[in-house]
Tab-separated table of C-alpha atoms in Angstrom:
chain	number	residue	atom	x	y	z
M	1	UNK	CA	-32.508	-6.446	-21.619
M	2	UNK	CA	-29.284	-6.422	-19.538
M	3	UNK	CA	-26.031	-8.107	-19.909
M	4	UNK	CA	-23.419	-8.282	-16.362
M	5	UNK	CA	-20.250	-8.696	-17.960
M	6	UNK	CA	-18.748	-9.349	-14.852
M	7	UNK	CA	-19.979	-11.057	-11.503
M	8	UNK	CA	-19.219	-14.478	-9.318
M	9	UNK	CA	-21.915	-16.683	-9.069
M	10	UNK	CA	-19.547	-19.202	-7.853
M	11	UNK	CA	-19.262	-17.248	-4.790
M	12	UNK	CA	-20.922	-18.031	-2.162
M	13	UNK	CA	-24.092	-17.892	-1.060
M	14	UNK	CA	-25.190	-17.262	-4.573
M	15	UNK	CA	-23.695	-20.824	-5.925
M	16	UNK	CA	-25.787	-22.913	-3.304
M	17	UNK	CA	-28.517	-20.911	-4.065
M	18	UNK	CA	-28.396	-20.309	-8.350
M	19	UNK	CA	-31.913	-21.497	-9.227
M	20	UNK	CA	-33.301	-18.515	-7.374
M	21	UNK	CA	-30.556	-16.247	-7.551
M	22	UNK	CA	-31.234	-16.621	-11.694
M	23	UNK	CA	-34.801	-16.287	-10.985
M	24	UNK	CA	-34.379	-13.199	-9.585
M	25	UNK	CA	-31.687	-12.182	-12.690
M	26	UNK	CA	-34.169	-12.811	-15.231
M	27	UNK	CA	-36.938	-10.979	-13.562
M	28	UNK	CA	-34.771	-8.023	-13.617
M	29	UNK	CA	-34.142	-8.465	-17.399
M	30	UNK	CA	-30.951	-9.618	-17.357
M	31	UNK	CA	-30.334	-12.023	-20.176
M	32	UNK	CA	-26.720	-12.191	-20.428
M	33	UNK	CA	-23.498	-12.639	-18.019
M	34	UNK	CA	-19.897	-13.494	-17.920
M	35	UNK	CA	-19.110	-15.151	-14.722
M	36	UNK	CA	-15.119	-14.285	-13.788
M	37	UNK	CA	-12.996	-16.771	-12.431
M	38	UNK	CA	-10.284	-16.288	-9.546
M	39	UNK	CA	-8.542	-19.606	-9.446
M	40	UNK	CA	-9.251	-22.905	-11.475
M	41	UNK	CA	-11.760	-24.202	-9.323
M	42	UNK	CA	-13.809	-21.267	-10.154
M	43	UNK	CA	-13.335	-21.685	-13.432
M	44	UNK	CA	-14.418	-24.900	-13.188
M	45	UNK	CA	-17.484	-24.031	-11.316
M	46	UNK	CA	-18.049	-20.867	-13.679
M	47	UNK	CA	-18.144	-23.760	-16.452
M	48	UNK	CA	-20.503	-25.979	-14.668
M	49	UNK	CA	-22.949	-23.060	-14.156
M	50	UNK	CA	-22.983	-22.286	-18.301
M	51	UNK	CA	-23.808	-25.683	-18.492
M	52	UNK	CA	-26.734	-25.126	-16.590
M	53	UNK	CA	-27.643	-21.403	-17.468
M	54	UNK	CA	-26.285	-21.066	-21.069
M	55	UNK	CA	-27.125	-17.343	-20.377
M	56	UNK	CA	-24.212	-16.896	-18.152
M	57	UNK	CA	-20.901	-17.541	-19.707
M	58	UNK	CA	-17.790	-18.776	-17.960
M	59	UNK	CA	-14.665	-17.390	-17.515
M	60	UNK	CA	-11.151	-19.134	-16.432
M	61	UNK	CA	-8.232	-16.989	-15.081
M	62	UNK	CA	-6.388	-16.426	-11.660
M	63	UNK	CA	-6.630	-13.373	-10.043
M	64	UNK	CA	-3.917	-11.489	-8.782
M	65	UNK	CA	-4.890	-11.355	-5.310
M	66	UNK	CA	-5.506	-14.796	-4.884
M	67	UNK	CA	-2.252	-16.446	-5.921
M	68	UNK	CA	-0.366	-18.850	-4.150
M	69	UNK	CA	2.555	-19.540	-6.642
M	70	UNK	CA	3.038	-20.848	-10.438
M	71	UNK	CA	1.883	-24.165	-10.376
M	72	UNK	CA	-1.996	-23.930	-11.334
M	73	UNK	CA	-0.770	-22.093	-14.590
M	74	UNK	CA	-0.576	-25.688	-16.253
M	75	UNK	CA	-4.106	-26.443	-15.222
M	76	UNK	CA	-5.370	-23.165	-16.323
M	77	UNK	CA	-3.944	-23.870	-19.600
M	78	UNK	CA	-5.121	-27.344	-20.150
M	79	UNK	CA	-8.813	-26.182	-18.698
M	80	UNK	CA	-8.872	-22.960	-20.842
M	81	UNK	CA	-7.709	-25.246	-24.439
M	82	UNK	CA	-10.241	-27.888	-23.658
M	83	UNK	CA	-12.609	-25.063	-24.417
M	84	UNK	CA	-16.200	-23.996	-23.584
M	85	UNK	CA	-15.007	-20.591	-22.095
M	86	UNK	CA	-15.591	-17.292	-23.164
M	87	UNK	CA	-12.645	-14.909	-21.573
M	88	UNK	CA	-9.908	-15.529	-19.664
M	89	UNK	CA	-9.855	-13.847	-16.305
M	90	UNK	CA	-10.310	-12.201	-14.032
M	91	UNK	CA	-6.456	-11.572	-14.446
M	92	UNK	CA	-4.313	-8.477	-14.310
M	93	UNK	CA	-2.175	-6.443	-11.745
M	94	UNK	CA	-3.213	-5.381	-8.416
M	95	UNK	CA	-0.571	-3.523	-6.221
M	96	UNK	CA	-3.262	-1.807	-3.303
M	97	UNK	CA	-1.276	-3.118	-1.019
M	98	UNK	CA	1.922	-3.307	-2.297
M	99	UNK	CA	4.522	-4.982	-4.012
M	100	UNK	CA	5.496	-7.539	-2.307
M	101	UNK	CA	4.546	-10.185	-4.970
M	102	UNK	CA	5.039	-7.893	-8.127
M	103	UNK	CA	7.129	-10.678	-10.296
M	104	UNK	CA	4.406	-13.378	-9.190
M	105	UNK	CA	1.644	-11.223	-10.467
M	106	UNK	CA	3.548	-10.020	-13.622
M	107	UNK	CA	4.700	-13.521	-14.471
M	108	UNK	CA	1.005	-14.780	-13.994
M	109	UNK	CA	-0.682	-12.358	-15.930
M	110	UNK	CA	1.914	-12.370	-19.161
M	111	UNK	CA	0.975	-16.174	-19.124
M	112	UNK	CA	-2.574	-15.525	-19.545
M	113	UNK	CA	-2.478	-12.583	-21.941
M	114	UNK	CA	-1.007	-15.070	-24.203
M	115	UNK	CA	-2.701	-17.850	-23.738
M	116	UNK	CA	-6.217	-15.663	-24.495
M	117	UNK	CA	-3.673	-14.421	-27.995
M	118	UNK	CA	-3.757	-17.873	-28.604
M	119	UNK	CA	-7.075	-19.027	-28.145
M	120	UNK	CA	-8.203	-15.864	-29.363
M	121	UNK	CA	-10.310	-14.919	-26.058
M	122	UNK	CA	-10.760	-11.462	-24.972
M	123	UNK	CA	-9.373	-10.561	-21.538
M	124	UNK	CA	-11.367	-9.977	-18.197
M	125	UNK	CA	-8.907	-6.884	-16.817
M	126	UNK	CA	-8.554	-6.524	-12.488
M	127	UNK	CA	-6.276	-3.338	-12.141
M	128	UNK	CA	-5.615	-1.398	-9.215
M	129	UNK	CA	-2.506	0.690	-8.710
M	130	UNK	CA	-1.185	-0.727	-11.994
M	131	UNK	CA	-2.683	0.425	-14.457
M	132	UNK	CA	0.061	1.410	-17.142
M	133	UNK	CA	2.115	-1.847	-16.116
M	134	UNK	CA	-0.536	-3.986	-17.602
M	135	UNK	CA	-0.964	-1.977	-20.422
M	136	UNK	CA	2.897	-2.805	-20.607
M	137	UNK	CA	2.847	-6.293	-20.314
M	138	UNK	CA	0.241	-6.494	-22.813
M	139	UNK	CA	2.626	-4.676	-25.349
M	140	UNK	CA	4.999	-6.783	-24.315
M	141	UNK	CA	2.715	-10.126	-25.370
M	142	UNK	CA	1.737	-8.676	-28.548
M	143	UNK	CA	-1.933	-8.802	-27.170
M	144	UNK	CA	-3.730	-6.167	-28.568
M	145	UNK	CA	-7.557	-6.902	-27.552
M	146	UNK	CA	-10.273	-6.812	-27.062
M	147	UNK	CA	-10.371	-7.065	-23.080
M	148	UNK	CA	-12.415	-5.632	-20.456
M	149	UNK	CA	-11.067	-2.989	-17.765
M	150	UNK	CA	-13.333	-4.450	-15.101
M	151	UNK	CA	-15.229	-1.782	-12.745
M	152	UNK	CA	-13.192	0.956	-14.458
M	153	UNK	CA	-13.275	4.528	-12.022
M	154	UNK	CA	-10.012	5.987	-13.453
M	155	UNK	CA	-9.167	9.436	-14.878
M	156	UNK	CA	-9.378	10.759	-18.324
M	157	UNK	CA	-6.279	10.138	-19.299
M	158	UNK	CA	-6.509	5.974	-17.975
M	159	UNK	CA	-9.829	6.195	-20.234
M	160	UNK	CA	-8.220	7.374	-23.409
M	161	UNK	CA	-5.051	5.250	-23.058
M	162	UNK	CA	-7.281	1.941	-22.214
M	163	UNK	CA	-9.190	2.781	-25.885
M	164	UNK	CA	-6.242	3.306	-27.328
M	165	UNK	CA	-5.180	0.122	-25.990
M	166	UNK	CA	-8.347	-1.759	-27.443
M	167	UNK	CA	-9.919	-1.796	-24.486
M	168	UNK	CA	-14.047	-1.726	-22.885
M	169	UNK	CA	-14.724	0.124	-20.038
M	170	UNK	CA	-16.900	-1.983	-18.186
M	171	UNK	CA	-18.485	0.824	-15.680
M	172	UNK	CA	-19.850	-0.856	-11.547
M	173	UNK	CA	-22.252	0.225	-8.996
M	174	UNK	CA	-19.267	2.935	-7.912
M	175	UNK	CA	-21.088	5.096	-10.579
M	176	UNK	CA	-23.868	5.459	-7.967
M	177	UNK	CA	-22.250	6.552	-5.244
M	178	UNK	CA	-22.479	10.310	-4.578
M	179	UNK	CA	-18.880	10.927	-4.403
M	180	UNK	CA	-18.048	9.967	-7.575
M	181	UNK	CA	-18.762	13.025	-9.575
M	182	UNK	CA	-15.194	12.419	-11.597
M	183	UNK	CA	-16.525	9.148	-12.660
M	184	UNK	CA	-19.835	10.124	-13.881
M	185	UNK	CA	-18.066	13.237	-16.008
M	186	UNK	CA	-15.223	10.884	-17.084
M	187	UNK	CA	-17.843	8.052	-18.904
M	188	UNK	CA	-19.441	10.882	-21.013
M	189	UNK	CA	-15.867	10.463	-22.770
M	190	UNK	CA	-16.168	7.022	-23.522
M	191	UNK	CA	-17.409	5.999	-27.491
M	192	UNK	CA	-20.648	4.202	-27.230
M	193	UNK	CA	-19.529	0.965	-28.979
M	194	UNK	CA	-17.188	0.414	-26.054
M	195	UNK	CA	-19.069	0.631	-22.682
M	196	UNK	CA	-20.113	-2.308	-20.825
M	197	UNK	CA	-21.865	-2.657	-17.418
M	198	UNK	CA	-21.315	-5.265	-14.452
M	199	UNK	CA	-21.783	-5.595	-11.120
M	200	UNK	CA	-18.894	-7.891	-9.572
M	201	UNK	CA	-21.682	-8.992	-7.482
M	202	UNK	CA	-21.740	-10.152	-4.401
M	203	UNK	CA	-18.700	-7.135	-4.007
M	204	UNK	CA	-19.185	-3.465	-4.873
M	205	UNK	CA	-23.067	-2.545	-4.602
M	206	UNK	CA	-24.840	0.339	-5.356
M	207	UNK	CA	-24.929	3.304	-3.070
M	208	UNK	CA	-28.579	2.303	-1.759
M	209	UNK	CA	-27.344	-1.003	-0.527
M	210	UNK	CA	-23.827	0.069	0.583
M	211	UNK	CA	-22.875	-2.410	3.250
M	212	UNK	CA	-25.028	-5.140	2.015
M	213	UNK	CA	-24.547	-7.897	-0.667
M	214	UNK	CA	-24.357	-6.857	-3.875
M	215	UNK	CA	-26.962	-9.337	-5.695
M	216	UNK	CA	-26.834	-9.659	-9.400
M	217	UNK	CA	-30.245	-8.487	-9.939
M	218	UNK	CA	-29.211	-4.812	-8.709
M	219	UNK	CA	-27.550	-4.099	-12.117
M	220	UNK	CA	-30.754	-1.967	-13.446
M	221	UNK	CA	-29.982	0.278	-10.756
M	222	UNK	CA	-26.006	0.964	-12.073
M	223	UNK	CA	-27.756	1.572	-15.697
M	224	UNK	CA	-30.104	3.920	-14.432
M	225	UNK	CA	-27.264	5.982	-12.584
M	226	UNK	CA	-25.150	5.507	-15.937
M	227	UNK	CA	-28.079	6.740	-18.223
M	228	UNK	CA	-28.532	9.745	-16.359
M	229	UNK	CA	-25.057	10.868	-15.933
M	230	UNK	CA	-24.418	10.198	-20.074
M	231	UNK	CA	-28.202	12.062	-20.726
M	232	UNK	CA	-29.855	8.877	-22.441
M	233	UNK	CA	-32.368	6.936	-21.088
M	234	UNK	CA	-32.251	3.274	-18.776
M	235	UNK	CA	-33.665	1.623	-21.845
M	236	UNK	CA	-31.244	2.803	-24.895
M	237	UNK	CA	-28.110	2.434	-22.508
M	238	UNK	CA	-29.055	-1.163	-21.581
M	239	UNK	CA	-29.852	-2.159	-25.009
M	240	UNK	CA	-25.654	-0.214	-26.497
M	241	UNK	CA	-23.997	-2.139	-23.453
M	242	UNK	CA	-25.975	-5.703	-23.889
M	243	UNK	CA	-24.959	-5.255	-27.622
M	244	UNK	CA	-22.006	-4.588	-27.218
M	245	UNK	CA	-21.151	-7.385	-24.996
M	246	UNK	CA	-23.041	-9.800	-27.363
M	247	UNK	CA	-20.726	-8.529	-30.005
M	248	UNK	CA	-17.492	-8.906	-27.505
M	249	UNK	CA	-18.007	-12.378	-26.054
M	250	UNK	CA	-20.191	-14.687	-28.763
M	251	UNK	CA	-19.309	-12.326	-31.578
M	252	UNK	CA	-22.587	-11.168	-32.896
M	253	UNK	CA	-23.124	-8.021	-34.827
């Protein structure tokens, strides 16, 4: 069985259509999910879908990309201490395209590393072109895990620093893409007991569907491509990473 430990069912067209959107999850084996959050009406949404599909569990955060200022930190806060969610996120640091925003994002993202100290929640991690800044402002929060680098494609060095750093590397449908031949020899690197799998659906699908949709039910595909590059088979890797998110996010051993 698989577990997505990251994807937005709240997006559309999947949220108008979840009964057969899960359908099609649970054919492919999936039996667990954490749905990430950009802004607090997706968290909100993310909690109304665990209510109906205990399977997936919800997420609250704001993403970095989507920010419009400081005032739905409050609201995150009050939604995230009524309880009933499993991570905070998807936060972090995102700097693609610049800077332009840097304090917003910093300022946004300390706020919810401590609130998930607080309430003891691990972290859903978005990082692009700041990678060692949010390992910085975690330092700086005294946060010291668990959290999830989300769709992690980084070097060596990012994967030995994010362990160090109590951090799972939650490995995406980039692992399938031909190109990516640093990827697949960078995983083989990464301790069993802290690799996850996701697939950020409806963004980032595998190779064989580049251009289209990414539905959630593609994720035996990314485990298959995973598998073979670490030399186990489908079946063992699905059953490491679905443990090891059941361990993360509802704390069983």
């Amino acid at each position: 069985m698989y577990f997505d430990t990251h994807l937005h069912l709240d997006y559309e067209p999947f949220f108008r259509e979840l009964p057969t959107v899960v359908e099609r999850m649970k054919a492919a084996g999936i039996s667990g999910a954490v749905n990430a959050a950009i802004n607090v009406d997706s968290s909100k949404k993310a909690l109304s879908i665990h209510k109906k599909y205990p399977f997936v569990l919800p997420a609250a955060g704001l993403h970095p990309l989507y920010l419009k200022g400081r005032e739905p930190l409050a609201e995150l806060s009050a939604l995230l201490r009524a309880g009933g969610f499993r991570a905070v996120g998807e936060t972090g640091l995102d700097f693609w395209n610049g800077r332009e925003n840097e304090e917003l994002q910093r300022e946004c993202f300390h706020f919810q590393v401590l609130l998930a100290k607080e309430l003891r929640l691990p972290l859903l991690l978005h990082i692009r072109k700041g990678f060692y800044e949010t390992l910085s402002v975690m330092r700086e929060a005294g946060y010291r895990g668990p959290a999830v680098y989300h769709n992690f494609t980084g070097s060596l060095d990012m994967a030995k620093k994010a362990l160090d750093a109590n951090l799972y590397l939650s490995i995406g449908a980039t692992v399938t893409y031909p190109r990516k031949e640093n990827l697949r020899r960078v995983v083989k690197f990464i301790p069993a007991d802290r690799l996850l799998v996701e697939t950020d659906a409806p963004d980032l699908p595998p190779w064989s569907k580049k251009g289209e949709l990414h539905d959630p039910a593609d994720l035996p595909e990314t485990v298959r491509a995973l598998a073979e590059a670490l030399g186990v088979s489908g079946e063992e890797l699905a059953e490491t990473t679905s443990s090891n998110a059941r361990r993360l996010f509802l704390g069983e051993e």
